[in-house]
JSON list of C-alpha atoms in Angstrom, two decimals:
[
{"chain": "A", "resi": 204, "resn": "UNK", "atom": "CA", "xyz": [-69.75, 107.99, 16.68]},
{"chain": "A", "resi": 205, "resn": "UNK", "atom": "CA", "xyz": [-66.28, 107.98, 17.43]},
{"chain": "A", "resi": 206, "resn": "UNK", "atom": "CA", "xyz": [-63.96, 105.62, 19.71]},
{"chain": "A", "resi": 207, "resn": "UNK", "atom": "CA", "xyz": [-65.09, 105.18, 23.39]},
{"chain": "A", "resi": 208, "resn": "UNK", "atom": "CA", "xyz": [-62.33, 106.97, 25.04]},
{"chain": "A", "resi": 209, "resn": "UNK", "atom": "CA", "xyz": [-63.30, 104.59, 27.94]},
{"chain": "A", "resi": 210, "resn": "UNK", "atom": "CA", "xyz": [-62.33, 101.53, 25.99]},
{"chain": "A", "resi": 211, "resn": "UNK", "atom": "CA", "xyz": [-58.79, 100.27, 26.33]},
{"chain": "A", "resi": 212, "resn": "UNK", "atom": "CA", "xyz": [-58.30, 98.09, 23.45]},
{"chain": "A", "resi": 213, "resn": "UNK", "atom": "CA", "xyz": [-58.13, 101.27, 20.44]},
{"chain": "A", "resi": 214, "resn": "UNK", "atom": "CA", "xyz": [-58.74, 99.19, 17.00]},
{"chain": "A", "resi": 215, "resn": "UNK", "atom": "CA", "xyz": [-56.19, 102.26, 15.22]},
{"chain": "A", "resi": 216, "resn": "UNK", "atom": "CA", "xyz": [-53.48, 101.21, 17.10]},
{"chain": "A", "resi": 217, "resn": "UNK", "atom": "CA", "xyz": [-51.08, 99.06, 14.60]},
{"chain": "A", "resi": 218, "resn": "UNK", "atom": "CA", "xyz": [-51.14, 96.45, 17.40]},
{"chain": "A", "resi": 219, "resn": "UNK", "atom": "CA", "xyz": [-54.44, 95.61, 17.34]},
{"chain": "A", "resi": 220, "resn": "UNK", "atom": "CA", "xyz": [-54.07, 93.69, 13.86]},
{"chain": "A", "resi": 221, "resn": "UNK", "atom": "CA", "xyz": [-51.28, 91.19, 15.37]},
{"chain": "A", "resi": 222, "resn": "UNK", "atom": "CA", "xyz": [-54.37, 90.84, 18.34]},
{"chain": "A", "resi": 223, "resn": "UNK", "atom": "CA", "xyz": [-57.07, 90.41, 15.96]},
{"chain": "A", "resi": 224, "resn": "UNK", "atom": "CA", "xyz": [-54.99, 87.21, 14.02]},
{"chain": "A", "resi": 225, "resn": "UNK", "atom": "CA", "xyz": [-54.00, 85.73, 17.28]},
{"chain": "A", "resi": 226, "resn": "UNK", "atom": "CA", "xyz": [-57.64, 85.96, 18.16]},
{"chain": "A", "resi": 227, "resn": "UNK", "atom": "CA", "xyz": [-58.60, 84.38, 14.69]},
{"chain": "A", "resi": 228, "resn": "UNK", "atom": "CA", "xyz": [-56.18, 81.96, 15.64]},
{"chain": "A", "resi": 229, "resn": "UNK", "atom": "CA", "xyz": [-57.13, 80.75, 19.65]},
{"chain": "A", "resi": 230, "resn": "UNK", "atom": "CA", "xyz": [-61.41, 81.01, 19.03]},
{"chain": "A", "resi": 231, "resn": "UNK", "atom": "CA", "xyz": [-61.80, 80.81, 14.71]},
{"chain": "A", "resi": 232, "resn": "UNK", "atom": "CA", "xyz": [-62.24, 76.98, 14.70]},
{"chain": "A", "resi": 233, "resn": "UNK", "atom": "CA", "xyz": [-64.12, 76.53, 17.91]},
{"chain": "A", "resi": 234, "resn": "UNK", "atom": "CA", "xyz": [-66.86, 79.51, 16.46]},
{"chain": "A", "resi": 235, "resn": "UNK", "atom": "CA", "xyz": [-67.32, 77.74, 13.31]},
{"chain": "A", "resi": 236, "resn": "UNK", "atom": "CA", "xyz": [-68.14, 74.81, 14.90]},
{"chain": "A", "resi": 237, "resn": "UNK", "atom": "CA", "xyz": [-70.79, 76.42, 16.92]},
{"chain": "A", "resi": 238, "resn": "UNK", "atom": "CA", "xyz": [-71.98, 78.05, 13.96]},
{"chain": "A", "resi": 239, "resn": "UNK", "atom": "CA", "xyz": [-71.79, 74.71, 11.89]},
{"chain": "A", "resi": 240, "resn": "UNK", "atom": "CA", "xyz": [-74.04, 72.93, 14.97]},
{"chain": "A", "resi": 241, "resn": "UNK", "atom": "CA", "xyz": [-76.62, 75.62, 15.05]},
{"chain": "A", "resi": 242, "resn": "UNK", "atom": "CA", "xyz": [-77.78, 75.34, 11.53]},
{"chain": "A", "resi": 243, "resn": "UNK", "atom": "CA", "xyz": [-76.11, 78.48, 9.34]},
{"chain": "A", "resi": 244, "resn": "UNK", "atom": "CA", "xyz": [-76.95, 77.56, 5.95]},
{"chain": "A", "resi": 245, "resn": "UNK", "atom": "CA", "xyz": [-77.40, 79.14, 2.52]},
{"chain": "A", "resi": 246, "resn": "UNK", "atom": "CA", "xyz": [-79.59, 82.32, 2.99]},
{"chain": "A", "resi": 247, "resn": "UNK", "atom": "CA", "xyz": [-79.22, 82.89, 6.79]},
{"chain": "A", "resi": 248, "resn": "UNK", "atom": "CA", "xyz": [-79.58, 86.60, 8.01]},
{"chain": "A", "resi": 249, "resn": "UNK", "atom": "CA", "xyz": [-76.62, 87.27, 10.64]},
{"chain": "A", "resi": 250, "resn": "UNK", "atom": "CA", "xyz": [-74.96, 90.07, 12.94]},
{"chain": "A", "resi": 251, "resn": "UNK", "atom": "CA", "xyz": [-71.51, 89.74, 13.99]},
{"chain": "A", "resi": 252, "resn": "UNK", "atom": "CA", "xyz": [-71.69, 92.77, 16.80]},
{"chain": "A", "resi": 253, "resn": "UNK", "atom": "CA", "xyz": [-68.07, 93.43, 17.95]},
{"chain": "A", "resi": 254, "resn": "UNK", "atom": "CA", "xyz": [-66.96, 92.19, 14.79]},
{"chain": "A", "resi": 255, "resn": "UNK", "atom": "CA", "xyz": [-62.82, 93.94, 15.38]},
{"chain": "A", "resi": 256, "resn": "UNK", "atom": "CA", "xyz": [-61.76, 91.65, 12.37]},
{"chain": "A", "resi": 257, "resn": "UNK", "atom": "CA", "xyz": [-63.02, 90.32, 9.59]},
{"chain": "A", "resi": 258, "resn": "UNK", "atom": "CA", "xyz": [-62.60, 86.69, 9.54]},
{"chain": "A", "resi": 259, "resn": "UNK", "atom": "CA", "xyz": [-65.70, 85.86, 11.46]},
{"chain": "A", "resi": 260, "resn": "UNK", "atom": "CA", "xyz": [-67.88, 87.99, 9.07]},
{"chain": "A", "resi": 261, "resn": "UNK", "atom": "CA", "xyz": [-66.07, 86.31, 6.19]},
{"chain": "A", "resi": 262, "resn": "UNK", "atom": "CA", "xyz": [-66.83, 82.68, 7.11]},
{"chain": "A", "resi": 263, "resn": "UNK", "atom": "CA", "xyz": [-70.42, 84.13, 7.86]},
{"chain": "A", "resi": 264, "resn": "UNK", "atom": "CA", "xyz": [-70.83, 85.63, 4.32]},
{"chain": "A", "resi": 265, "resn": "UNK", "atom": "CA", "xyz": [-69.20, 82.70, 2.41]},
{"chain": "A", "resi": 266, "resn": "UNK", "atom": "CA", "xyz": [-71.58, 80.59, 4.32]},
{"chain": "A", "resi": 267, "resn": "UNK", "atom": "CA", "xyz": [-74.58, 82.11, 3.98]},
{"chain": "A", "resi": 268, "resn": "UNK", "atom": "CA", "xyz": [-73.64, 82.78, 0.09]},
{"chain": "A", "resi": 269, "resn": "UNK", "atom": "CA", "xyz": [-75.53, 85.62, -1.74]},
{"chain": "A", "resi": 270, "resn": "UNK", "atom": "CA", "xyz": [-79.34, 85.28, -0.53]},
{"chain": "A", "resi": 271, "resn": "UNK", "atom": "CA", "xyz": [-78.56, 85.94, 3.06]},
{"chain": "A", "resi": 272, "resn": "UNK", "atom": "CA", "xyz": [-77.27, 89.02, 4.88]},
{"chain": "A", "resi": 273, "resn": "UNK", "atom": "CA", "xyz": [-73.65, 89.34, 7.45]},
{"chain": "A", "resi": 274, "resn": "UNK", "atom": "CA", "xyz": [-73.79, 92.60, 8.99]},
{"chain": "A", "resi": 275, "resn": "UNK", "atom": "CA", "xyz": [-70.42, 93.26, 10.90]},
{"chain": "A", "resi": 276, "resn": "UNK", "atom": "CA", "xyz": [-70.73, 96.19, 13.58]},
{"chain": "A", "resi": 277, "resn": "UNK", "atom": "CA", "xyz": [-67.84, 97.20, 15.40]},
{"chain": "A", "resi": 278, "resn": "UNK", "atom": "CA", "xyz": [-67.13, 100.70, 17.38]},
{"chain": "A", "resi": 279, "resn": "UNK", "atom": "CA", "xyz": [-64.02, 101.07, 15.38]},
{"chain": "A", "resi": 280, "resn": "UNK", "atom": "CA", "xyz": [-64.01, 99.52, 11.42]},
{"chain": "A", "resi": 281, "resn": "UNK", "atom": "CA", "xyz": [-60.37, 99.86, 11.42]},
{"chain": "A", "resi": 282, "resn": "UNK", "atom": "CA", "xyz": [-60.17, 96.48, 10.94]},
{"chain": "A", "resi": 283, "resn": "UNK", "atom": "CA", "xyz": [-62.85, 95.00, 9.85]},
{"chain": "A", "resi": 284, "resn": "UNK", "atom": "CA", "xyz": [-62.21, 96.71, 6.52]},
{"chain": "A", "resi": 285, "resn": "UNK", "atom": "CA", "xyz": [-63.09, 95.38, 2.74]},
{"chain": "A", "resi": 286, "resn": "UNK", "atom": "CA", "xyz": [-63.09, 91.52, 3.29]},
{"chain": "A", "resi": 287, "resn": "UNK", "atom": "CA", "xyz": [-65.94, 91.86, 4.83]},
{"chain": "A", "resi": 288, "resn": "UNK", "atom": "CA", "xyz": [-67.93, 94.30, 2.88]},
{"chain": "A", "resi": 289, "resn": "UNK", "atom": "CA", "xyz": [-67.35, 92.14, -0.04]},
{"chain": "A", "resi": 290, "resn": "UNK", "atom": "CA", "xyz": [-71.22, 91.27, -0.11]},
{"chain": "A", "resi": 291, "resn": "UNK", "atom": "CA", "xyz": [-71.98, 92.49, 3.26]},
{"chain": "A", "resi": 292, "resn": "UNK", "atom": "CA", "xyz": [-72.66, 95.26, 5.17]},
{"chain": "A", "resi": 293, "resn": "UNK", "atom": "CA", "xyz": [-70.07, 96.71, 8.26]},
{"chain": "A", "resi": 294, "resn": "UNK", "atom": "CA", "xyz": [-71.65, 99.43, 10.37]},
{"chain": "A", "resi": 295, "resn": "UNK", "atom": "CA", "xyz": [-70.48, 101.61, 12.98]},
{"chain": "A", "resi": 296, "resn": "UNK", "atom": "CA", "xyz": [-72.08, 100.50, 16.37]},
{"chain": "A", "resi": 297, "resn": "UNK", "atom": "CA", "xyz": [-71.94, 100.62, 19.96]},
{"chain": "A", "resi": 298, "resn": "UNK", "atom": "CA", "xyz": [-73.76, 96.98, 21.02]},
{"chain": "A", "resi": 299, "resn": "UNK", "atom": "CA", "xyz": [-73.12, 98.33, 24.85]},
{"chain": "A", "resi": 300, "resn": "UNK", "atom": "CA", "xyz": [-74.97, 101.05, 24.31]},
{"chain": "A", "resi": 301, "resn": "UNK", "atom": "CA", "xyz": [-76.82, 101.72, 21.26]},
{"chain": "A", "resi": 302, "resn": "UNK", "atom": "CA", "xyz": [-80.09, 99.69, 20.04]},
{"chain": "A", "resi": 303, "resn": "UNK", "atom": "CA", "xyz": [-79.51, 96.65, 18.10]},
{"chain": "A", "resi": 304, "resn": "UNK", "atom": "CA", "xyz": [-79.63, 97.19, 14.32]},
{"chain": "A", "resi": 305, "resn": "UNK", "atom": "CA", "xyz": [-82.60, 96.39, 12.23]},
{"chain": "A", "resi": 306, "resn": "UNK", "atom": "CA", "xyz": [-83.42, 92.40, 11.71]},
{"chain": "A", "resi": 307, "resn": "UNK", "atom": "CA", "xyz": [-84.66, 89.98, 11.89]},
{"chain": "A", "resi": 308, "resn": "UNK", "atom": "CA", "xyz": [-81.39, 88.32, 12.46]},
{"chain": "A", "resi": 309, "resn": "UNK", "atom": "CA", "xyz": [-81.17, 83.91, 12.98]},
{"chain": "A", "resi": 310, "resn": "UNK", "atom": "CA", "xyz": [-77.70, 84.75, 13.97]},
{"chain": "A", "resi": 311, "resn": "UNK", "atom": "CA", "xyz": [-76.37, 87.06, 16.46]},
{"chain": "A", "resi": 312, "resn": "UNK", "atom": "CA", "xyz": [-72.51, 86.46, 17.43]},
{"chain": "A", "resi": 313, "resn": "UNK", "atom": "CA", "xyz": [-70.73, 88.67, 20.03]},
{"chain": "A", "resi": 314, "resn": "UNK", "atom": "CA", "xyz": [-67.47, 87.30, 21.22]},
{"chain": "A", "resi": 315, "resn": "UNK", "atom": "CA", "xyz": [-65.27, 88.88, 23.71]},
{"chain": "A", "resi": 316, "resn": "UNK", "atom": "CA", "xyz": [-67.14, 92.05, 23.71]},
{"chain": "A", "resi": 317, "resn": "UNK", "atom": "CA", "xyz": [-67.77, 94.32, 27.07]},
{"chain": "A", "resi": 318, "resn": "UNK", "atom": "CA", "xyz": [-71.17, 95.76, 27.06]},
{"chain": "A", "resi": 319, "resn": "UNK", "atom": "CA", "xyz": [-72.78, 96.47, 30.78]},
{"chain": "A", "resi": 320, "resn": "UNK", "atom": "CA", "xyz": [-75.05, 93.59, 30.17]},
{"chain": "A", "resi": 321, "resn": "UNK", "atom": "CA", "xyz": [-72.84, 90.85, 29.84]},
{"chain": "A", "resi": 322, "resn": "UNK", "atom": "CA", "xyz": [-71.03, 92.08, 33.01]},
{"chain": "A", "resi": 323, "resn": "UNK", "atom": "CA", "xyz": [-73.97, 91.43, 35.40]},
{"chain": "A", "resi": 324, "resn": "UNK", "atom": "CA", "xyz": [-74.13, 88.39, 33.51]},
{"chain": "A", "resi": 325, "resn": "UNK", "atom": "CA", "xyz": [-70.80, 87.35, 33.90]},
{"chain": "A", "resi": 326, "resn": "UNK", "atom": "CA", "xyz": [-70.48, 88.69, 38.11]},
{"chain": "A", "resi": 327, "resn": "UNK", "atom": "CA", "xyz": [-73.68, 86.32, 38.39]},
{"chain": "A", "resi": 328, "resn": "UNK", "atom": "CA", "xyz": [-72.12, 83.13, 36.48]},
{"chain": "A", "resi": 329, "resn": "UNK", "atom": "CA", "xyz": [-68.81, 83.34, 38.59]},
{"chain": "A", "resi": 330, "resn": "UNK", "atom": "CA", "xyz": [-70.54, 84.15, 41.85]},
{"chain": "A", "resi": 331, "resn": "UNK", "atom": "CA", "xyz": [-72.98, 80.87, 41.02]},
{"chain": "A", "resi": 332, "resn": "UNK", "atom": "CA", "xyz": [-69.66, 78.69, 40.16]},
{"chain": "A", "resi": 333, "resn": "UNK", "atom": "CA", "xyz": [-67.26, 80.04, 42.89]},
{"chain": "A", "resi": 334, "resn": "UNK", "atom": "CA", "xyz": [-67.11, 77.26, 45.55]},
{"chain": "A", "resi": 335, "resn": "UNK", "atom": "CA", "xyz": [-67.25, 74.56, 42.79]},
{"chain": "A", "resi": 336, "resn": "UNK", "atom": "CA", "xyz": [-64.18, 76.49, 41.50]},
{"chain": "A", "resi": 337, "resn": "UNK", "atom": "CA", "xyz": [-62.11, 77.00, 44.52]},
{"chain": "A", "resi": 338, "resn": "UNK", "atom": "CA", "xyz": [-63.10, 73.43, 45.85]},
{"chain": "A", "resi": 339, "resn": "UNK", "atom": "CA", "xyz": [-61.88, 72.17, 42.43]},
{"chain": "A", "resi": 340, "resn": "UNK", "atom": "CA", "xyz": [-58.62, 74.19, 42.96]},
{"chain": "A", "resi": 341, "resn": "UNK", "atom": "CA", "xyz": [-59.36, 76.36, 39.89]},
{"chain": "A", "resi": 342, "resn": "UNK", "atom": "CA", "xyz": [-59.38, 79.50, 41.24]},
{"chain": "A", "resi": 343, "resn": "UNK", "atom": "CA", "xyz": [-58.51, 80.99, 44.70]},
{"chain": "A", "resi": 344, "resn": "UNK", "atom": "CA", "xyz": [-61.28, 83.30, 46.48]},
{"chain": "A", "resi": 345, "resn": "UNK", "atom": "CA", "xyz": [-58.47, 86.06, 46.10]},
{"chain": "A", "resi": 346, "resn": "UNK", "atom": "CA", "xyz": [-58.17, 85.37, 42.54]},
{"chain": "A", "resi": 347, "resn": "UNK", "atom": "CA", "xyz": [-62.67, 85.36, 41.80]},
{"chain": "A", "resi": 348, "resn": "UNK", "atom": "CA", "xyz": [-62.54, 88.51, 44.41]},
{"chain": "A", "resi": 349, "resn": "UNK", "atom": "CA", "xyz": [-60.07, 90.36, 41.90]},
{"chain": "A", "resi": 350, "resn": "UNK", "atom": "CA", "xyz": [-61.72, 89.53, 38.73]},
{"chain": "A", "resi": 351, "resn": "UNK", "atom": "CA", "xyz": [-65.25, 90.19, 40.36]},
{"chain": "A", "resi": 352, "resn": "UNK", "atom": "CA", "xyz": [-63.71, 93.74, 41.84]},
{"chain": "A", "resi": 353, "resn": "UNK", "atom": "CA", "xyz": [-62.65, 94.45, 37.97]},
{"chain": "A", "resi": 354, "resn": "UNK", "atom": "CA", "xyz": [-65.79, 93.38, 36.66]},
{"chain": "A", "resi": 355, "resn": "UNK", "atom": "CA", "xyz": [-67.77, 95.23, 38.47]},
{"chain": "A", "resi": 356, "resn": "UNK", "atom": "CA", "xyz": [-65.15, 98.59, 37.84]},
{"chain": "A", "resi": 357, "resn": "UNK", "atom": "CA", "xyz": [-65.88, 98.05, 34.05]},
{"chain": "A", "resi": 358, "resn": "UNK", "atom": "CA", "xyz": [-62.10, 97.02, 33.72]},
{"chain": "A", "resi": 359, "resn": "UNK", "atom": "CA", "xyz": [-60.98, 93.73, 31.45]},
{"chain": "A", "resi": 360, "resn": "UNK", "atom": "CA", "xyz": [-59.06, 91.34, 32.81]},
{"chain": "A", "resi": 361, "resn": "UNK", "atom": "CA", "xyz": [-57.21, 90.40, 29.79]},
{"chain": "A", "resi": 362, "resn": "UNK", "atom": "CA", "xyz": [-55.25, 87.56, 31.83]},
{"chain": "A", "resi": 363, "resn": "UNK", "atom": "CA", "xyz": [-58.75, 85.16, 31.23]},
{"chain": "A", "resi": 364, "resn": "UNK", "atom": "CA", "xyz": [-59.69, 83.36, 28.02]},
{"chain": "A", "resi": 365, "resn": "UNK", "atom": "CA", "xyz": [-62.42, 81.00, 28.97]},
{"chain": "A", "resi": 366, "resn": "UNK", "atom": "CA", "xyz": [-65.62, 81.41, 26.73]},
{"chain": "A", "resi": 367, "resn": "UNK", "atom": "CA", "xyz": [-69.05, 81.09, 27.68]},
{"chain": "A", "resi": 368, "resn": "UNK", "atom": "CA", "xyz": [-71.25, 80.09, 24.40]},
{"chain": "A", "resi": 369, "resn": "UNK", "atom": "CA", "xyz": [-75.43, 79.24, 24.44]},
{"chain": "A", "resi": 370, "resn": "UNK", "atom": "CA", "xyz": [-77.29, 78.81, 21.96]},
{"chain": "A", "resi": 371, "resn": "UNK", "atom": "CA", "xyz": [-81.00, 78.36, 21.64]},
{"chain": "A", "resi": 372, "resn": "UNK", "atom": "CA", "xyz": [-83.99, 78.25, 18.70]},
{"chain": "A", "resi": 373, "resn": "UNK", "atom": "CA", "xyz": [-86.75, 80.57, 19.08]},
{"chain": "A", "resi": 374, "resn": "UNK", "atom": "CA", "xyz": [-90.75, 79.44, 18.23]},
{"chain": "A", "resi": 375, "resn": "UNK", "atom": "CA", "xyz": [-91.27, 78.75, 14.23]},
{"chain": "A", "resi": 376, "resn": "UNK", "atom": "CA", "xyz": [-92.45, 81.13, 12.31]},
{"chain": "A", "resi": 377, "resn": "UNK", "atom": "CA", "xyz": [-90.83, 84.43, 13.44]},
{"chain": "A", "resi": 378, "resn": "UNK", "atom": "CA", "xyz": [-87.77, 83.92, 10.64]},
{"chain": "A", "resi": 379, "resn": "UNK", "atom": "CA", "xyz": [-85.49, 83.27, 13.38]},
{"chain": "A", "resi": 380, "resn": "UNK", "atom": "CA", "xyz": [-83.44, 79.94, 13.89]},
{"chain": "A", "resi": 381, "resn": "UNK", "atom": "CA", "xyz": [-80.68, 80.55, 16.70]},
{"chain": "A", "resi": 382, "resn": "UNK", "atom": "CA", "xyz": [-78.61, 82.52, 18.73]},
{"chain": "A", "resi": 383, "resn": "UNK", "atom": "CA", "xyz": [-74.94, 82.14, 19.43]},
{"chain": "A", "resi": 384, "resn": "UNK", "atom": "CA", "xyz": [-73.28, 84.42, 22.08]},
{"chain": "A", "resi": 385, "resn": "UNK", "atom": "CA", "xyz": [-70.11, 83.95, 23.23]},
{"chain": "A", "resi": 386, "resn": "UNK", "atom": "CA", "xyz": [-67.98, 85.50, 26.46]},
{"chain": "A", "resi": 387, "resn": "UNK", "atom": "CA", "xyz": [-65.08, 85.71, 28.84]},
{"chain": "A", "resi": 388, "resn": "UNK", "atom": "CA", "xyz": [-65.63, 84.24, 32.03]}
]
């Protein structure tokens, strides 16, 4: 599968390296606390879908040490290169649009990924929060009407950082433990 001429943020471009450490930089601590809080241990079995770089699926695979499983998926491994093949796996995939690799997985991470899923999810969250927002003075109705207009056009707005992360434990017994998903608003 090659790149998604659709998607604007190419992973070849030489840029994309300086994005991918100042990414590492803002959301890297604030990840491996959520990670830390859910549980992943020794032996865990985790996907990092939209991996771009590798330090996510590095802390994963030094965590999980060599009885579990990091696979890193990304549409374009330019990036996510060796440091994260060093015990794991990295695999071309689409999580917008293809099926989800092969599990059972206790982790699944996706942060700041677009897939057509998470933007009904994220039209529904804003259009939920929007008059506790604009009361609050945190957003003007022109400002959720422009983000909600490029939502819903498939465009990024690149201007917001906020992250949306939940977390949850499935029944015993199905060699799951959690989920952590995280998101632009």
């Amino acid at each position: 599968m090659g790149q998604d001429e659709g998607y604007l943020l190419d992973n070849r471009q030489a840029e994309a390296g300086t994005r991918f450490d100042a990414l590492s930089a803002l959301f890297d601590a604030s990840t491996f606390r959520h990670f830390e809080a859910a549980g992943v241990a020794e032996g865990w079995r985790c996907w990092e879908a939209g991996a771009g770089g590798p330090s996510v699926a590095v802390w994963l695979r030094e965590r999980v040490g060599p009885t579990g499983r990091v696979l890193a998926t990304d549409v374009d491994l330019s990036w996510t290169g060796t440091p994260a093949t060093e015990g794991g796996e990295v695999l071309r995939h689409d999580v917008g649009r293809a099926a989800p690799p092969p599990g059972p997985f206790g982790l699944v991470h996706a942060r700041l990924v677009p897939s057509p899923a998470c933007d009904v999810l994220e039209a529904a969250t804003v259009r939920q929060v929007r008059d506790r927002l604009v009361a609050a003075g945190l957003a003007t109705d022109e400002e959720i009407d422009g983000h909600l207009a490029a939502v819903e056009a498939g465009r990024p707005d690149l201007a917001t950082s906020p992250m949306i992360s939940a977390w949850g434990r499935r029944p015993a017994g199905d060699g799951s433990r959690s989920l952590v998903r995280s998101r632009p608003l």
